[in-house]
Amino acid sequence: MYKIKVHVYLKENILDPQGKAVTNALHQLGFNEVQTVRVGKYFQLFTDNVDDIESRIKSMCQKLLVNEVIEDVDFTIENAA
Amino acid sequence: MKVAVLVFPGSNCDQDMLGAWQLMPEVECQYVFHSESSLEGFDVVAVPGGFSYGDYLRCGAIARFSPVMKALQEFAESGKPVIGVCNGFQILLEAGLLEGALLRNEGLSFICRPEKLRVVNKHSMFTSAYAENQILEIPIAHGEGNYYCDAETYARLKSNGQILFEYEHNPNGSFMNIAGICNSKGNVLGMMPHPERVVESLLGGTDGLPLFHSILNFCQHKTA
């Protein structure tokens, strides 16, 4: 079994109001060392079949998991057996 | 004239949209379920607001793969009018029928209130019954209506006259106050404000009505 970790996050130049709200909340709690928070999404995909998997994940991202207008993505493939 | 109002699981402005069209005696309007694969015989398609598929993943991201969306792509390519309101706008963007994306509102709140809009371009099949620069009051009701596009796309939208509506007082952080845009061909409109909610004075206003009349005029001229 393989575990694919897909991280999706807003592009750098795009404002993240959610991240800003979390930053403010952390500051209120006294965690002032945090300068910026960016909130993203994390998908875990599980599969036994890793044939051509890199290009298939890219296709999944492009077609569904990621809106390329506003989001960037990276992923890793781990052996989860 | 026949109008289709698409219905997805989670659509909740479909009845208002149907009701708005039905105010015009020339129009025969009916629901088309997301699982249908044909839009044959229709002259206009309206994609209503709501929370299709619970807004899971991203607003409109799942609805875009409904069987009816393939038919909608072909319908749009044929040049016939398509209007998407609120979640309908989000679906059209996810489907690639319009350019840009909608982000979370800048203030994070869901905003539900009347907003003042300006008609930026009245030379479209959606706005011909308005006056240029006419100020309208049309309600918005969304949490993710913060329109974004890159500078290059904006320049293109602007020079092609694809920006049809702008907010007078930007409620949600939308880039350059954009409230509604159309595609380069001019037959697909997406907007966050709800024109179908202001079509009877009893319900608070009629500023949405000319939009429906504009589309009707366009269709009648075409067939005349």
Coordinates of C-alpha atoms in Angstrom, one line a residue:
Chain A
M1 CA 0.0 0.0 0.0
Y2 CA 1.2 3.4 -0.9
K3 CA 0.2 6.7 0.7
I4 CA 0.3 9.8 -1.4
K5 CA 0.3 13.1 0.5
V6 CA -1.0 16.0 -1.6
H7 CA -0.6 19.5 -0.2
V8 CA -2.6 22.3 -1.8
Y9 CA -2.1 25.9 -0.9
L10 CA -2.9 29.3 -2.2
K11 CA -0.3 30.9 -4.5
E12 CA 2.1 33.2 -2.7
N13 CA 0.7 36.4 -4.2
I14 CA -2.9 35.6 -3.2
L15 CA -4.3 37.0 0.0
D16 CA -5.3 34.4 2.5
P17 CA -8.0 35.9 4.8
Q18 CA -8.3 32.7 6.7
G19 CA -4.6 32.5 7.4
K20 CA -4.7 36.1 8.5
A21 CA -7.4 35.4 11.0
V22 CA -5.5 32.4 12.4
T23 CA -2.3 34.6 12.6
N24 CA -4.3 37.2 14.7
A25 CA -5.7 34.5 17.0
L26 CA -2.2 33.1 17.6
H27 CA -1.0 36.6 18.4
Q28 CA -3.8 37.0 20.9
L29 CA -2.7 33.8 22.6
G30 CA 0.8 35.2 22.9
F31 CA 2.5 33.2 20.1
N32 CA 4.0 36.4 18.7
E33 CA 6.9 34.6 17.0
V34 CA 4.5 33.6 14.2
Q35 CA 4.7 36.1 11.5
T36 CA 2.4 34.6 8.9
V37 CA 0.0 31.7 8.7
R38 CA -1.1 30.3 5.3
V39 CA -4.0 27.8 5.4
G40 CA -4.0 25.0 2.9
K41 CA -5.4 21.6 2.2
Y42 CA -3.9 18.2 2.8
F43 CA -5.2 15.1 0.9
Q44 CA -4.2 11.5 1.7
L45 CA -4.6 9.1 -1.2
F46 CA -4.1 5.4 -0.8
T47 CA -3.3 3.0 -3.6
D48 CA -1.7 -0.3 -4.4
N49 CA -1.1 0.6 -8.0
V50 CA 1.7 3.1 -8.6
D51 CA 2.0 2.5 -12.4
D52 CA 2.6 5.8 -14.0
I53 CA 1.6 7.3 -10.7
E54 CA 3.4 10.7 -10.9
S55 CA 1.7 11.7 -14.1
R56 CA -1.7 10.3 -12.9
I57 CA -1.4 12.4 -9.7
K58 CA -0.6 15.5 -11.8
S59 CA -3.6 14.8 -13.8
M60 CA -5.8 14.4 -10.7
C61 CA -4.5 17.7 -9.4
Q62 CA -5.1 19.5 -12.6
K63 CA -8.6 18.1 -13.2
L64 CA -10.0 18.2 -9.7
L65 CA -7.8 18.7 -6.6
V66 CA -6.3 22.0 -7.5
N67 CA -7.6 25.2 -9.0
E68 CA -4.5 26.3 -10.8
V69 CA -5.7 29.9 -11.1
I70 CA -5.2 30.4 -7.3
E71 CA -3.5 27.3 -5.9
D72 CA -0.2 25.5 -6.0
V73 CA 0.4 21.9 -5.1
D74 CA 3.1 19.5 -4.2
F75 CA 3.0 15.8 -3.3
T76 CA 5.0 12.9 -2.0
I77 CA 4.6 9.1 -2.4
E78 CA 5.4 6.9 0.5
N79 CA 5.4 3.2 1.0
A80 CA 2.8 2.7 3.8
A81 CA 2.8 -1.1 4.0
Chain B
M1 CA -38.4 31.0 -25.7
K2 CA -37.3 28.1 -23.6
V3 CA -35.1 28.5 -20.5
A4 CA -33.4 25.8 -18.5
V5 CA -32.7 26.2 -14.8
L6 CA -30.0 23.7 -13.8
V7 CA -30.5 21.9 -10.5
F8 CA -27.7 20.3 -8.6
P9 CA -27.8 18.6 -5.2
G10 CA -27.6 21.7 -2.9
S11 CA -28.9 24.3 -5.3
N12 CA -31.2 26.6 -3.3
C13 CA -31.9 29.6 -5.6
D14 CA -33.4 27.5 -8.4
Q15 CA -37.0 28.4 -7.5
D16 CA -36.2 32.1 -7.4
M17 CA -34.5 31.8 -10.8
L18 CA -37.5 29.9 -12.3
G19 CA -39.9 32.5 -10.8
A20 CA -38.0 35.4 -12.3
W21 CA -38.1 33.9 -15.8
Q22 CA -41.8 33.0 -15.4
L23 CA -42.7 36.7 -14.9
M24 CA -42.3 37.0 -18.7
P25 CA -45.2 35.5 -20.6
E26 CA -42.9 34.8 -23.6
V27 CA -40.8 32.4 -21.6
E28 CA -41.3 28.8 -20.9
C29 CA -39.0 27.8 -18.1
Q30 CA -38.2 24.4 -16.6
Y31 CA -35.8 22.7 -14.3
V32 CA -33.1 20.5 -15.7
F33 CA -31.5 18.0 -13.3
H34 CA -27.7 17.7 -13.1
S35 CA -27.9 14.1 -14.3
E36 CA -29.4 15.1 -17.6
S37 CA -27.1 14.9 -20.6
S38 CA -28.9 17.1 -23.1
L39 CA -29.9 20.8 -23.3
E40 CA -31.5 20.4 -26.7
G41 CA -34.4 22.7 -27.4
F42 CA -33.4 25.4 -24.9
D43 CA -32.5 28.9 -25.8
V44 CA -31.1 30.0 -22.5
V45 CA -29.5 28.2 -19.5
A46 CA -29.4 29.6 -16.0
V47 CA -27.1 28.1 -13.4
P48 CA -28.6 29.2 -10.0
G49 CA -27.0 29.8 -6.7
G50 CA -26.8 27.5 -3.7
F51 CA -24.2 25.1 -2.2
S52 CA -23.9 22.5 -4.9
Y53 CA -22.4 19.3 -3.5
G54 CA -22.1 21.1 -0.1
D55 CA -19.3 23.3 -1.5
Y56 CA -17.0 20.3 -0.9
L57 CA -13.4 20.7 -2.1
R58 CA -14.0 24.1 -3.6
C59 CA -17.3 25.9 -4.5
G60 CA -18.5 24.5 -7.8
A61 CA -15.6 22.1 -8.1
I62 CA -17.7 18.9 -8.0
A63 CA -20.7 20.2 -9.8
R64 CA -18.6 20.9 -12.8
F65 CA -18.3 17.2 -13.5
S66 CA -22.1 16.6 -13.5
P67 CA -23.3 15.1 -16.8
V68 CA -25.3 18.2 -17.6
M69 CA -22.1 20.3 -17.6
K70 CA -20.8 18.6 -20.7
A71 CA -24.0 19.6 -22.5
L72 CA -23.6 23.1 -21.0
Q73 CA -20.1 23.4 -22.6
E74 CA -21.5 22.6 -26.0
F75 CA -24.5 24.9 -25.4
A76 CA -22.1 27.8 -24.5
E77 CA -19.9 27.1 -27.5
S78 CA -23.0 27.4 -29.7
G79 CA -23.2 31.1 -28.6
K80 CA -26.5 30.9 -26.7
P81 CA -26.9 32.8 -23.5
V82 CA -25.7 31.2 -20.2
I83 CA -26.1 33.0 -16.9
G84 CA -24.6 31.8 -13.6
V85 CA -25.4 33.5 -10.4
C86 CA -23.5 33.1 -7.1
N87 CA -22.7 29.4 -6.9
G88 CA -23.6 29.3 -10.6
F89 CA -20.8 31.8 -11.2
Q90 CA -18.4 29.6 -9.2
I91 CA -19.4 26.5 -11.2
L92 CA -18.9 28.4 -14.5
L93 CA -15.4 29.4 -13.3
E94 CA -14.5 25.9 -12.2
A95 CA -15.7 24.6 -15.6
G96 CA -13.4 27.0 -17.4
L97 CA -16.3 28.8 -19.1
L98 CA -15.2 32.0 -17.5
E99 CA -11.8 33.3 -16.4
G100 CA -10.5 33.8 -12.9
A101 CA -11.5 32.4 -9.5
L102 CA -13.5 33.2 -6.4
L103 CA -11.8 33.4 -3.1
R104 CA -13.0 33.6 0.5
N105 CA -14.4 37.0 1.3
E106 CA -11.7 39.3 2.5
G107 CA -13.4 39.8 5.9
L108 CA -14.1 36.1 6.2
S109 CA -17.8 36.7 6.9
F110 CA -20.7 35.5 4.9
I111 CA -22.3 38.7 3.6
C112 CA -26.0 38.8 2.9
R113 CA -27.3 42.3 2.0
P114 CA -28.3 44.6 -0.8
E115 CA -25.2 46.1 -2.7
K116 CA -24.9 48.9 -5.1
L117 CA -23.6 47.9 -8.5
R118 CA -22.7 49.9 -11.6
V119 CA -23.4 48.7 -15.1
V120 CA -20.0 49.0 -16.7
N121 CA -20.9 47.8 -20.1
K122 CA -24.4 47.9 -21.5
H123 CA -23.4 46.6 -24.9
S124 CA -24.0 43.0 -24.0
M125 CA -26.9 40.5 -24.4
F126 CA -27.3 40.6 -20.6
T127 CA -27.2 44.4 -20.0
S128 CA -28.8 46.1 -23.1
A129 CA -31.9 47.1 -21.2
Y130 CA -29.9 49.0 -18.6
A131 CA -28.3 52.5 -19.1
E132 CA -24.6 52.8 -19.2
N133 CA -23.2 53.4 -15.7
Q134 CA -26.7 52.8 -14.2
I135 CA -26.5 52.2 -10.5
L136 CA -28.4 49.1 -9.4
E137 CA -29.3 47.7 -6.0
I138 CA -29.0 43.9 -6.0
P139 CA -28.6 41.6 -3.0
I140 CA -25.5 39.5 -2.5
A141 CA -25.4 36.4 -0.3
H142 CA -22.0 34.6 -0.3
G143 CA -19.0 33.7 1.7
E144 CA -16.7 33.1 -1.3
G145 CA -17.3 35.9 -3.7
N146 CA -14.0 37.6 -3.7
Y147 CA -13.2 37.6 -7.4
Y148 CA -9.6 37.1 -8.4
C149 CA -7.7 37.2 -11.7
D150 CA -4.1 38.0 -12.6
A151 CA -3.3 41.4 -14.1
E152 CA -2.9 40.1 -17.6
T153 CA -6.4 38.5 -17.5
Y154 CA -7.8 41.7 -16.0
A155 CA -6.3 43.8 -18.8
R156 CA -7.9 41.5 -21.4
L157 CA -11.3 41.5 -19.6
K158 CA -11.2 45.2 -19.4
S159 CA -10.2 45.9 -23.0
N160 CA -12.8 43.4 -24.4
G161 CA -15.6 44.9 -22.3
Q162 CA -16.1 41.7 -20.5
I163 CA -16.6 43.3 -17.1
L164 CA -20.3 44.0 -17.0
F165 CA -20.9 44.9 -13.3
E166 CA -18.7 46.5 -10.6
Y167 CA -19.5 47.1 -7.0
E168 CA -19.8 50.7 -5.9
H169 CA -18.5 49.8 -2.4
N170 CA -16.4 46.6 -2.6
P171 CA -18.0 44.3 0.0
N172 CA -15.7 41.2 -0.3
G173 CA -12.3 42.2 -1.6
S174 CA -13.0 41.5 -5.3
F175 CA -10.2 42.5 -7.6
M176 CA -11.0 45.9 -9.1
N177 CA -14.5 45.8 -7.6
I178 CA -15.6 43.2 -10.1
A179 CA -19.1 41.8 -9.5
G180 CA -19.9 40.2 -12.9
I181 CA -18.0 39.2 -16.0
C182 CA -18.7 37.5 -19.3
N183 CA -16.6 35.4 -21.6
S184 CA -14.8 36.8 -24.6
K185 CA -17.6 35.7 -26.9
G186 CA -20.1 37.6 -24.7
N187 CA -22.6 34.9 -24.3
V188 CA -21.7 33.5 -20.8
L189 CA -22.3 35.7 -17.8
G190 CA -21.2 35.0 -14.2
M191 CA -22.1 37.3 -11.3
M192 CA -22.2 37.1 -7.5
P193 CA -25.2 39.4 -6.9
H194 CA -28.7 37.9 -7.3
P195 CA -30.7 39.6 -10.0
E196 CA -33.4 37.0 -9.6
R197 CA -34.2 38.3 -6.1
V198 CA -35.1 41.8 -7.2
V199 CA -37.7 41.3 -9.9
E200 CA -40.9 42.4 -8.0
S201 CA -41.4 45.6 -6.1
L202 CA -43.3 43.7 -3.5
L203 CA -40.0 41.9 -2.7
G204 CA -37.9 45.0 -2.4
G205 CA -37.0 46.1 -5.9
T206 CA -37.0 45.5 -9.6
D207 CA -33.3 46.3 -10.6
G208 CA -32.8 42.7 -11.7
L209 CA -35.6 42.7 -14.2
P210 CA -33.8 44.5 -17.1
L211 CA -31.2 41.7 -17.1
F212 CA -33.9 39.1 -17.9
H213 CA -35.5 41.4 -20.4
S214 CA -32.1 42.0 -22.1
I215 CA -31.6 38.3 -22.6
L216 CA -35.2 37.9 -23.9
N217 CA -34.7 40.8 -26.3
F218 CA -31.5 39.2 -27.6
C219 CA -33.2 35.8 -28.2
Q220 CA -36.3 37.4 -29.9
H221 CA -34.1 39.4 -32.2
K222 CA -32.1 36.4 -33.1
T223 CA -35.1 34.4 -34.1
A224 CA -37.0 37.3 -35.7

